[in-house]
């Protein structure tokens, strides 16, 4: 089963010995989504549904280092995306909440708003098809800010772990680097589209088709490091899956 095409943000057993166990086996029947922060710093996960689907967990929350949050997925078809915001703080002068990466309009609870690229993005399509499939994929189409994987549990069929475990901040080409506005450290790695804004890397206008939207040297940087991810608008996944009725999907930052 092919995964859906990437969309922009506008978009482990070893770990379980480090982070607290999830709540999946303490919750009633149905699919559980568990967001795990294995990073040595806090992140602020954000959730955006596709049009017509409900907002989950008010669209965003704080997740401290080595903690997790579990919540039930909708029982009917749902699609949307999750990403991590980093470097978030509240301005003491005006109480404005902002994040250095992934910001969703200056609010903790995104309530359906998308985030500002660059950010590593996981996309879901839950409860679809005749066998209650759950599709998931990691997109670097809008760049990278934290390592991210999806680990399914107790699904039937082909249910691989997918993601990008590499810390691309260490190897990001200078032209793609997004630096902290005050400290100067690299906080994210832009896509070619975000860095240059032209039609070809953005796959716009005459380049908006599978025949004309091609990989660039910049998307190849992401693909080489994380081959199972989407890296440009008409990219195809290197690892296909048909995961039916998983009990839990773990979204793990800094896996």
Coordinates of N, CA and C in Angstrom, one line a residue:
X1 N 0.8 -1.2 0.0 CA 0.0 0.0 0.0 C 0.9 1.2 0.0
X2 N 0.7 2.1 -1.0 CA 1.5 3.3 -1.1 C 1.0 4.3 0.0
X3 N 1.9 5.0 0.6 CA 1.6 6.1 1.5 C 1.1 7.3 0.7
X4 N 0.3 8.1 1.3 CA -0.1 9.3 0.8 C 1.1 10.2 0.5
X5 N 0.9 11.2 -0.4 CA 2.0 12.1 -0.7 C 2.3 13.0 0.4
X6 N 3.5 13.5 0.6 CA 3.8 14.4 1.6 C 3.1 15.7 1.5
X7 N 2.8 16.4 2.6 CA 2.2 17.7 2.6 C 3.0 18.6 3.5
X8 N 2.9 19.9 3.2 CA 3.8 20.8 4.0 C 3.2 21.1 5.3
X9 N 3.9 21.8 6.1 CA 3.5 22.1 7.5 C 2.4 23.2 7.5
X10 N 2.5 24.2 6.6 CA 1.6 25.4 6.7 C 0.5 25.2 7.6
X11 N 3.2 21.1 8.0 CA 4.0 19.8 8.1 C 5.2 20.5 8.5
X12 N 10.1 0.8 20.5 CA 11.5 0.5 20.6 C 11.8 0.0 21.9
X13 N 12.1 -0.8 21.7 CA 12.3 -1.5 23.0 C 13.4 -1.0 23.8
X14 N 14.5 -0.6 23.1 CA 15.6 0.0 23.8 C 15.2 1.3 24.5
X15 N 14.4 2.1 23.8 CA 13.9 3.3 24.4 C 13.1 3.1 25.6
X16 N 12.3 2.1 25.6 CA 11.4 1.8 26.7 C 12.2 1.6 28.0
X17 N 13.4 1.2 27.9 CA 14.2 1.1 29.1 C 14.7 2.4 29.7
X18 N 14.5 3.5 28.8 CA 15.0 4.8 29.2 C 13.8 5.6 29.6
X19 N 12.7 5.6 28.8 CA 11.5 6.4 29.1 C 10.5 5.6 29.8
X20 N 9.6 6.3 30.5 CA 8.6 5.6 31.2 C 7.7 4.8 30.3
X21 N 7.1 3.7 30.7 CA 6.3 2.9 29.8 C 5.0 3.6 29.4
X22 N 4.5 3.3 28.3 CA 3.3 4.0 27.8 C 2.1 3.5 28.6
X23 N 0.9 4.2 28.3 CA -0.3 3.8 28.9 C -1.2 2.9 28.1
X24 N -0.6 2.4 27.0 CA -1.5 1.6 26.1 C -2.2 0.5 26.7
X25 N -1.4 -0.3 27.6 CA -2.1 -1.4 28.2 C -2.9 -1.1 29.5
X26 N -3.0 0.2 29.8 CA -3.8 0.7 30.8 C -5.1 1.3 30.3
X27 N -5.3 1.4 29.0 CA -6.4 2.0 28.4 C -7.3 1.0 27.7
X28 N -8.5 1.3 27.5 CA -9.4 0.4 26.9 C -9.1 0.1 25.5
X29 N -10.0 -0.7 24.8 CA -9.7 -1.0 23.4 C -9.6 0.2 22.5
X30 N -8.9 0.0 21.4 CA -8.8 1.1 20.4 C -7.3 1.5 20.3
X31 N -7.0 2.2 19.2 CA -5.7 2.6 18.9 C -5.3 3.7 19.8
X32 N -4.0 3.6 20.4 CA -3.5 4.6 21.3 C -2.3 5.3 20.5
X33 N -2.2 6.6 20.6 CA -1.1 7.3 20.2 C -0.2 7.8 21.4
X34 N 1.0 7.4 21.4 CA 1.9 7.8 22.5 C 3.1 8.6 21.9
X35 N 3.2 9.8 22.4 CA 4.3 10.7 22.0 C 5.4 10.7 23.1
X36 N 6.6 10.3 22.7 CA 7.7 10.1 23.7 C 8.8 11.1 23.4
X37 N 9.3 11.8 24.4 CA 10.4 12.7 24.2 C 11.6 12.1 24.8
X38 N 12.5 11.5 24.0 CA 13.8 11.0 24.4 C 14.9 12.0 24.2
X39 N 14.6 13.2 23.9 CA 15.6 14.2 23.7 C 16.1 14.7 25.1
X40 N 17.3 15.2 25.2 CA 17.8 15.8 26.5 C 17.3 17.2 26.8
X41 N 16.2 17.6 26.2 CA 15.7 18.9 26.3 C 14.2 18.8 26.1
X42 N 13.4 19.7 26.6 CA 11.9 19.7 26.4 C 11.6 19.9 24.9
X43 N 10.5 19.4 24.5 CA 9.9 19.7 23.2 C 8.4 20.0 23.4
X44 N 7.8 20.6 22.4 CA 6.4 21.0 22.5 C 5.7 20.4 21.3
X45 N 5.2 19.1 21.4 CA 4.6 18.5 20.3 C 3.4 19.3 19.8
X46 N 3.2 19.3 18.5 CA 2.0 19.9 17.9 C 1.3 18.9 17.0
X47 N 0.0 19.0 16.9 CA -0.8 18.1 16.2 C -1.8 18.9 15.3
X48 N -1.8 18.7 14.0 CA -2.7 19.3 13.1 C -3.5 18.3 12.3
X49 N -4.8 18.3 12.4 CA -5.6 17.4 11.6 C -5.7 17.9 10.1
X50 N -6.0 17.0 9.2 CA -6.4 17.4 7.9 C -7.8 18.0 7.9
X51 N -8.2 18.7 6.9 CA -9.5 19.3 6.9 C -10.6 18.3 7.1
X52 N -11.5 18.7 8.0 CA -12.7 17.8 8.3 C -12.4 16.8 9.4
X53 N -11.2 16.8 10.0 CA -10.9 15.9 11.1 C -10.8 16.6 12.4
X54 N -11.0 16.0 13.5 CA -11.0 16.7 14.8 C -9.5 17.0 15.2
X55 N -9.4 18.1 16.0 CA -8.1 18.4 16.7 C -7.9 17.5 17.9
X56 N -6.8 16.9 18.0 CA -6.4 16.0 19.1 C -5.6 16.8 20.2
X57 N -5.9 16.6 21.4 CA -5.1 17.1 22.6 C -5.0 18.6 22.4
X58 N -6.0 19.3 22.0 CA -6.0 20.8 21.8 C -4.9 21.2 20.8
X59 N -4.3 20.3 20.1 CA -3.3 20.6 19.1 C -1.9 20.9 19.6
X60 N -1.6 20.7 20.9 CA -0.2 21.0 21.3 C -0.1 21.0 22.8
X61 N 1.1 20.6 23.3 CA 1.3 20.5 24.7 C 2.8 20.5 25.0
X62 N 3.2 20.6 26.2 CA 4.6 20.5 26.6 C 5.0 19.1 27.0
X63 N 6.2 18.7 26.6 CA 6.7 17.3 26.9 C 8.1 17.4 27.4
X64 N 8.3 17.2 28.7 CA 9.7 17.3 29.2 C 10.6 16.1 28.8
X65 N 11.8 16.3 29.0 CA 12.8 15.3 28.6 C 12.5 14.0 29.3
X66 N 12.6 12.8 28.6 CA 12.4 11.5 29.1 C 11.0 11.3 29.7
X67 N 10.0 11.9 29.1 CA 8.6 11.7 29.5 C 7.8 11.4 28.3
X68 N 6.5 10.9 28.5 CA 5.7 10.6 27.4 C 4.2 11.0 27.7
X69 N 3.4 11.0 26.6 CA 2.0 11.3 26.8 C 1.2 10.4 25.8
X70 N 0.3 9.7 26.4 CA -0.6 8.8 25.6 C -2.0 9.3 25.6
X71 N -2.7 9.1 24.4 CA -4.1 9.5 24.3 C -4.7 8.6 23.2
X72 N -6.0 8.4 23.3 CA -6.7 7.6 22.3 C -6.8 8.3 21.0
X73 N -6.6 7.6 19.9 CA -6.8 8.1 18.6 C -8.3 8.0 18.3
X74 N -8.8 8.8 17.4 CA -10.3 8.7 17.0 C -10.6 7.3 16.6
X75 N -11.8 6.8 16.8 CA -12.2 5.5 16.5 C -12.6 5.4 15.0
X76 N -12.8 6.5 14.3 CA -13.1 6.5 12.9 C -11.9 7.1 12.1
X77 N -12.0 7.1 10.8 CA -10.9 7.5 10.0 C -10.4 8.9 10.4
X78 N -9.1 9.1 10.6 CA -8.5 10.4 10.9 C -7.1 10.5 10.2
X79 N -6.8 11.7 9.7 CA -5.5 11.9 9.1 C -5.0 13.3 9.6
X80 N -3.7 13.4 9.6 CA -3.1 14.6 10.1 C -1.6 14.4 10.3
X81 N -1.0 15.4 11.0 CA 0.4 15.3 11.2 C 0.8 15.8 12.6
X82 N 2.0 15.3 13.0 CA 2.6 15.7 14.3 C 4.0 16.1 14.1
X83 N 4.4 17.1 14.8 CA 5.8 17.6 14.8 C 6.2 18.1 16.2
X84 N 7.5 18.3 16.4 CA 8.0 18.8 17.6 C 8.4 20.3 17.4
X85 N 8.0 21.1 18.3 CA 8.5 22.5 18.4 C 9.7 22.5 19.4
X86 N 10.6 23.4 19.2 CA 11.8 23.4 20.1 C 12.1 24.9 20.4
X87 N 12.8 25.1 21.5 CA 13.2 26.4 21.9 C 12.0 27.3 22.3
X88 N 11.0 26.8 22.8 CA 9.8 27.6 23.1 C 9.9 28.3 24.5
X89 N 9.4 29.5 24.5 CA 9.4 30.3 25.8 C 8.3 31.3 25.7
X90 N 8.1 31.9 26.9 CA 7.1 33.0 27.1 C 7.8 34.3 27.3
X91 N 7.5 35.3 26.5 CA 8.1 36.6 26.7 C 7.6 37.3 28.0
X92 N 8.4 37.6 29.0 CA 7.9 38.1 30.2 C 7.2 39.5 30.1
X93 N 7.5 40.2 29.0 CA 7.0 41.5 28.8 C 5.5 41.5 28.3
X94 N 5.3 40.6 27.4 CA 3.9 40.6 26.8 C 3.2 39.2 26.9
X95 N 3.9 38.3 27.6 CA 3.4 36.9 27.8 C 3.1 36.2 26.4
X96 N 3.9 36.6 25.4 CA 3.7 35.9 24.1 C 4.5 34.6 24.1
X97 N 3.9 33.5 23.7 CA 4.5 32.2 23.6 C 5.0 32.0 22.2
X98 N 6.3 31.8 22.0 CA 6.9 31.6 20.7 C 7.9 30.4 20.8
X99 N 8.2 29.8 19.6 CA 9.1 28.7 19.5 C 10.1 29.0 18.4
X100 N 11.3 28.6 18.6 CA 12.4 28.8 17.6 C 12.2 28.0 16.4
X101 N 11.7 26.8 16.5 CA 11.3 25.9 15.4 C 9.9 25.4 15.5
X102 N 9.2 25.3 14.4 CA 7.9 24.6 14.4 C 6.8 25.5 15.0
X103 N 7.0 26.7 15.2 CA 6.0 27.6 15.8 C 4.6 27.6 15.1
X104 N 3.5 27.6 15.8 CA 2.2 27.5 15.2 C 1.4 28.8 15.6
X105 N 1.9 29.9 15.2 CA 1.2 31.2 15.4 C 1.3 31.7 16.8
X106 N 2.4 31.3 17.5 CA 2.6 31.9 18.8 C 1.6 31.4 19.9
X107 N 1.4 30.1 19.9 CA 0.5 29.6 20.9 C 0.9 28.2 21.4
X108 N 0.6 27.8 22.6 CA 1.0 26.5 23.1 C 0.1 25.4 22.4
X109 N -1.2 25.7 22.5 CA -2.2 24.7 21.9 C -2.5 25.2 20.5
X110 N -2.1 24.5 19.5 CA -2.2 25.0 18.1 C -3.6 25.0 17.6
X111 N -4.5 24.2 18.1 CA -5.9 24.2 17.7 C -6.2 24.1 16.2
X112 N -5.4 23.3 15.5 CA -5.6 23.1 14.1 C -4.7 23.9 13.2
X113 N -3.9 24.8 13.8 CA -3.0 25.6 13.0 C -1.8 24.7 12.6
X114 N -1.2 25.0 11.4 CA 0.1 24.4 11.0 C 1.3 25.1 11.6
X115 N 2.4 24.5 11.4 CA 3.7 25.1 12.0 C 4.6 25.7 11.0
X116 N 5.5 26.4 11.4 CA 6.5 27.1 10.5 C 7.6 26.2 10.2
X117 N 8.0 25.9 9.0 CA 9.1 25.1 8.7 C 10.4 25.9 9.0
X118 N 11.5 25.2 9.1 CA 11.7 23.7 9.0 C 11.3 22.9 10.2
X119 N 10.8 21.7 10.0 CA 10.5 20.8 11.1 C 10.3 19.4 10.6
X120 N 10.7 18.4 11.3 CA 10.5 17.0 11.0 C 9.1 16.7 11.2
X121 N 8.4 16.0 10.3 CA 7.0 15.8 10.4 C 6.6 14.4 10.2
X122 N 5.7 13.9 11.1 CA 5.1 12.6 10.8 C 3.7 12.7 10.4
X123 N 3.3 12.0 9.3 CA 2.0 12.0 8.8 C 1.3 10.7 9.0
X124 N 0.0 10.8 9.3 CA -0.8 9.6 9.6 C -2.1 9.6 8.8
X125 N -2.5 8.4 8.4 CA -3.9 8.2 8.0 C -4.3 6.9 8.7
X126 N -5.2 7.1 9.7 CA -5.6 6.0 10.6 C -7.0 5.5 10.2
X127 N -7.2 4.2 10.4 CA -8.5 3.5 10.2 C -9.0 3.7 8.8
X128 N -8.3 3.2 7.8 CA -8.7 3.3 6.5 C -8.6 2.0 5.8
X129 N -9.3 1.8 4.7 CA -9.3 0.5 4.0 C -10.1 -0.6 4.6
X130 N -10.2 -1.7 4.0 CA -11.0 -2.8 4.4 C -10.5 -3.6 5.6
X131 N -9.2 -3.4 5.9 CA -8.5 -4.1 7.0 C -8.1 -3.2 8.1
X132 N -8.7 -2.0 8.3 CA -8.4 -1.1 9.3 C -6.9 -0.7 9.3
X133 N -6.5 -0.3 8.2 CA -5.0 0.1 8.0 C -4.7 1.4 8.7
X134 N -3.5 1.5 9.2 CA -2.9 2.7 9.7 C -1.7 3.0 8.9
X135 N -1.6 4.1 8.1 CA -0.5 4.4 7.4 C 0.3 5.6 8.1
X136 N 1.6 5.5 8.0 CA 2.4 6.6 8.7 C 3.7 6.8 7.9
X137 N 4.2 8.0 7.9 CA 5.4 8.2 7.2 C 6.1 9.5 7.8
X138 N 7.4 9.6 7.6 CA 8.1 10.7 8.1 C 8.5 11.6 6.9
X139 N 8.2 12.9 7.0 CA 8.5 13.8 5.9 C 9.5 14.8 6.3
X140 N 10.5 14.9 5.4 CA 11.5 16.0 5.5 C 11.4 17.0 4.4
X141 N 10.2 17.0 3.8 CA 9.9 17.9 2.7 C 10.0 19.4 3.2
X142 N 9.7 19.6 4.4 CA 9.8 20.9 5.0 C 11.0 21.1 5.9
X143 N 12.0 20.2 5.7 CA 13.2 20.3 6.5 C 13.2 19.4 7.8
X144 N 14.2 19.7 8.6 CA 14.4 18.8 9.8 C 14.7 19.7 11.0
X145 N 14.2 19.3 12.2 CA 14.6 20.0 13.4 C 14.9 19.0 14.5
X146 N 14.3 17.8 14.6 CA 14.7 16.8 15.6 C 14.6 15.4 15.0
X147 N 15.4 14.4 15.4 CA 15.2 13.0 15.0 C 13.8 12.6 15.4
X148 N 13.2 11.7 14.6 CA 11.9 11.3 14.8 C 11.6 9.9 14.2
X149 N 11.0 9.0 15.0 CA 10.6 7.7 14.4 C 9.2 7.4 14.9
X150 N 8.5 6.5 14.1 CA 7.2 5.9 14.5 C 7.4 4.4 14.7
X151 N 7.0 3.9 15.8 CA 7.1 2.5 16.2 C 5.7 1.9 16.4
X152 N 5.2 1.0 15.6 CA 3.9 0.4 15.8 C 4.0 -0.8 16.7
X153 N 2.9 -1.0 17.5 CA 2.9 -2.2 18.4 C 1.6 -3.0 18.1
X154 N 1.8 -4.3 18.0 CA 0.7 -5.3 17.9 C -0.1 -5.1 16.7
X155 N 0.4 -4.7 15.6 CA -0.3 -4.6 14.3 C -0.2 -5.9 13.6
X156 N -1.0 -6.1 12.6 CA -1.0 -7.3 11.7 C -0.4 -6.8 10.4
X157 N 0.3 -7.8 9.7 CA 0.8 -7.4 8.4 C 2.2 -6.9 8.5
X158 N 2.5 -5.9 7.6 CA 3.8 -5.3 7.5 C 3.8 -4.0 8.3
X159 N 4.5 -4.0 9.4 CA 4.4 -2.8 10.3 C 5.8 -2.4 10.7
X160 N 6.6 -1.8 9.8 CA 8.0 -1.4 10.1 C 8.1 -0.2 11.0
X161 N 9.2 -0.1 11.7 CA 9.6 1.2 12.3 C 10.1 2.1 11.2
X162 N 9.6 3.3 11.1 CA 10.0 4.3 10.1 C 10.5 5.5 10.8
X163 N 11.4 6.2 10.1 CA 11.8 7.5 10.7 C 13.2 8.0 10.3
X164 N 13.6 9.0 11.0 CA 14.9 9.6 10.7 C 15.6 9.7 12.1
X165 N 16.6 8.8 12.4 CA 17.2 8.8 13.7 C 18.5 9.6 13.7
X166 N 19.0 10.0 12.5 CA 20.2 10.8 12.5 C 19.9 12.2 12.9
X167 N 20.9 12.8 13.6 CA 20.8 14.2 14.0 C 21.4 15.1 12.9
X168 N 20.6 15.5 11.9 CA 21.1 16.2 10.8 C 21.5 17.6 11.0
X169 N 21.3 18.1 12.3 CA 21.9 19.4 12.6 C 23.4 19.4 12.6
X170 N 24.0 18.3 12.8 CA 25.5 18.2 12.8 C 26.1 18.2 11.4
X171 N 25.3 17.8 10.4 CA 25.9 17.7 9.1 C 25.1 18.6 8.1
X172 N 24.2 19.4 8.5 CA 23.4 20.2 7.6 C 24.3 21.2 6.8
X173 N 24.2 21.2 5.5 CA 25.0 22.1 4.6 C 24.7 23.6 5.1
X174 N 25.8 24.4 5.1 CA 25.7 25.8 5.6 C 24.5 26.6 4.9
X175 N 24.2 26.3 3.6 CA 23.2 27.1 3.0 C 21.8 26.7 3.5
X176 N 21.7 25.6 4.1 CA 20.4 25.1 4.6 C 20.2 25.4 6.1
X177 N 21.2 25.8 6.8 CA 21.2 25.9 8.2 C 20.3 27.1 8.7
X178 N 19.4 26.8 9.7 CA 18.7 27.8 10.4 C 19.3 27.9 11.8
X179 N 19.8 29.1 12.1 CA 20.5 29.3 13.4 C 19.6 30.1 14.4
X180 N 19.9 29.8 15.7 CA 19.2 30.4 16.8 C 19.4 31.9 16.7
X181 N 18.3 32.7 16.8 CA 18.5 34.2 16.6 C 19.4 34.9 17.6
X182 N 19.6 34.3 18.8 CA 20.5 34.9 19.7 C 21.8 34.1 19.9
X183 N 21.7 32.8 20.1 CA 22.9 32.0 20.4 C 23.8 31.7 19.1
X184 N 23.1 31.6 18.0 CA 23.9 31.3 16.8 C 24.1 29.9 16.5
X185 N 23.6 29.0 17.3 CA 23.7 27.5 17.1 C 22.7 27.1 16.0
X186 N 23.0 26.0 15.3 CA 22.1 25.4 14.3 C 21.0 24.8 15.0
X187 N 19.7 25.2 14.7 CA 18.5 24.7 15.4 C 17.7 23.9 14.4
X188 N 17.9 24.0 13.1 CA 17.1 23.3 12.1 C 17.9 23.3 10.8
X189 N 17.4 22.4 9.9 CA 18.0 22.3 8.6 C 16.9 22.5 7.6
X190 N 17.0 23.5 6.8 CA 15.9 23.9 5.8 C 15.9 22.9 4.6
X191 N 14.8 22.8 4.0 CA 14.7 22.2 2.7 C 15.2 23.2 1.6
X192 N 15.4 22.6 0.5 CA 15.8 23.5 -0.6 C 14.8 24.5 -1.0
X193 N 13.5 24.1 -0.9 CA 12.4 25.0 -1.1 C 12.4 26.2 -0.1
X194 N 12.6 25.9 1.2 CA 12.6 26.9 2.2 C 13.8 27.8 2.1
X195 N 14.9 27.2 1.7 CA 16.1 28.0 1.6 C 16.1 29.0 0.4
X196 N 15.6 28.5 -0.8 CA 15.7 29.3 -2.0 C 14.3 29.9 -2.5
X197 N 13.2 29.2 -2.2 CA 11.9 29.7 -2.5 C 11.6 29.7 -4.0
X198 N 12.3 29.0 -4.8 CA 12.1 29.0 -6.3 C 11.2 27.8 -6.7
X199 N 10.7 27.9 -7.9 CA 9.7 26.9 -8.3 C 10.3 25.4 -8.4
X200 N 11.5 25.3 -8.9 CA 12.0 23.9 -9.1 C 12.2 23.2 -7.8
X201 N 12.9 23.6 -6.7 CA 13.0 22.9 -5.5 C 11.6 22.8 -4.8
X202 N 10.7 23.8 -5.0 CA 9.4 23.8 -4.4 C 8.4 22.9 -5.1
X203 N 8.8 22.4 -6.3 CA 7.8 21.7 -7.2 C 6.6 22.4 -7.4
X204 N 6.7 23.7 -7.8 CA 5.5 24.5 -8.1 C 5.5 24.8 -9.6
X205 N 4.2 25.2 -10.0 CA 4.0 25.6 -11.4 C 4.4 24.5 -12.4
X206 N 5.3 24.7 -13.3 CA 5.6 23.7 -14.3 C 6.4 22.5 -13.7
X207 N 6.8 22.6 -12.5 CA 7.5 21.5 -11.8 C 6.6 20.7 -10.9
X208 N 5.3 21.0 -10.9 CA 4.4 20.3 -10.0 C 3.7 19.1 -10.7
X209 N 4.5 18.1 -11.0 CA 4.1 16.8 -11.5 C 5.1 15.8 -11.2
X210 N 4.8 14.5 -11.2 CA 5.8 13.5 -11.0 C 6.9 13.5 -12.0
X211 N 6.5 13.9 -13.2 CA 7.5 13.9 -14.3 C 8.5 15.1 -14.2
X212 N 8.1 16.2 -13.6 CA 9.0 17.4 -13.6 C 9.5 17.7 -12.2
X213 N 8.9 17.2 -11.1 CA 9.4 17.4 -9.8 C 10.4 16.3 -9.5
X214 N 11.6 16.7 -9.4 CA 12.7 15.7 -9.2 C 13.5 16.0 -8.0
X215 N 14.3 15.0 -7.5 CA 15.2 15.1 -6.4 C 16.2 16.1 -6.7
X216 N 16.6 16.9 -5.7 CA 17.7 17.9 -5.9 C 18.9 17.4 -5.0
X217 N 20.0 18.1 -5.1 CA 21.1 17.8 -4.3 C 20.8 18.0 -2.8
X218 N 19.9 18.9 -2.6 CA 19.5 19.2 -1.2 C 18.6 18.1 -0.6
X219 N 17.6 17.7 -1.4 CA 16.7 16.6 -1.0 C 17.5 15.3 -0.9
X220 N 18.5 15.1 -1.7 CA 19.4 13.9 -1.6 C 20.2 13.9 -0.3
X221 N 20.5 15.1 0.2 CA 21.2 15.1 1.5 C 20.3 14.5 2.6
X222 N 19.0 14.8 2.6 CA 18.1 14.2 3.5 C 17.9 12.7 3.2
X223 N 17.7 12.4 2.0 CA 17.4 11.0 1.6 C 18.6 10.1 1.9
X224 N 19.8 10.5 1.7 CA 21.0 9.7 2.0 C 21.1 9.4 3.5
X225 N 20.7 10.4 4.4 CA 20.8 10.2 5.8 C 19.6 9.4 6.3
X226 N 18.5 9.6 5.7 CA 17.2 9.0 6.2 C 16.4 8.4 5.0
X227 N 16.8 7.3 4.5 CA 16.2 6.8 3.2 C 14.8 6.4 3.3
X228 N 14.2 6.2 4.4 CA 12.8 5.8 4.5 C 11.8 7.0 4.6
X229 N 12.4 8.2 4.5 CA 11.6 9.4 4.6 C 11.2 10.0 3.2
X230 N 10.2 10.8 3.2 CA 9.8 11.7 2.0 C 10.7 12.9 2.1
X231 N 11.3 13.3 0.9 CA 12.2 14.4 0.9 C 11.9 15.5 -0.1
X232 N 10.9 15.3 -1.0 CA 10.4 16.3 -1.9 C 9.0 15.9 -2.2
X233 N 8.3 16.8 -2.9 CA 6.8 16.7 -2.9 C 6.3 15.5 -3.6
X234 N 7.0 15.0 -4.7 CA 6.6 13.8 -5.4 C 7.5 12.6 -5.1
X235 N 8.2 12.6 -4.0 CA 9.0 11.5 -3.6 C 8.2 10.3 -3.3
X236 N 8.7 9.1 -3.4 CA 8.1 7.9 -3.0 C 8.9 7.2 -1.9
X237 N 8.2 6.5 -1.0 CA 8.9 5.9 0.1 C 9.7 4.7 -0.3
X238 N 10.8 4.5 0.3 CA 11.7 3.3 0.0 C 11.2 2.1 0.7
X239 N 10.3 2.2 1.7 CA 9.9 1.1 2.5 C 8.3 1.1 2.6
X240 N 7.7 0.2 1.9 CA 6.2 0.1 1.9 C 5.7 -0.6 3.1
X241 N 4.4 -0.4 3.5 CA 3.9 -1.1 4.6 C 2.4 -1.2 4.5
X242 N 1.8 -2.3 5.1 CA 0.4 -2.5 5.2 C 0.2 -2.9 6.7
X243 N 0.0 -2.0 7.6 CA -0.1 -2.3 9.0 C -1.6 -2.2 9.4
X244 N -2.2 -3.3 9.8 CA -3.6 -3.4 10.1 C -3.8 -3.5 11.6
X245 N -4.7 -2.7 12.1 CA -5.2 -2.7 13.5 C -4.1 -2.7 14.5
X246 N -3.1 -1.8 14.4 CA -2.1 -1.7 15.5 C -2.7 -1.3 16.8
X247 N -2.2 -1.8 17.9 CA -2.7 -1.4 19.2 C -2.2 0.0 19.6
X248 N -1.0 0.3 19.2 CA -0.4 1.6 19.6 C 0.6 2.0 18.5
X249 N 0.7 3.3 18.3 CA 1.7 4.0 17.5 C 2.5 4.9 18.4
X250 N 3.8 4.6 18.5 CA 4.7 5.5 19.3 C 5.4 6.5 18.4
X251 N 5.2 7.8 18.7 CA 6.0 8.8 18.0 C 7.1 9.2 18.9
X252 N 8.3 8.9 18.5 CA 9.5 9.1 19.4 C 10.4 10.1 18.9
X253 N 10.6 11.2 19.6 CA 11.5 12.2 19.3 C 12.9 11.9 19.9
X254 N 14.0 12.0 19.1 CA 15.3 11.7 19.5 C 15.5 10.2 19.8
X255 N 15.0 9.4 18.9 CA 15.1 7.9 19.1 C 16.5 7.5 18.8

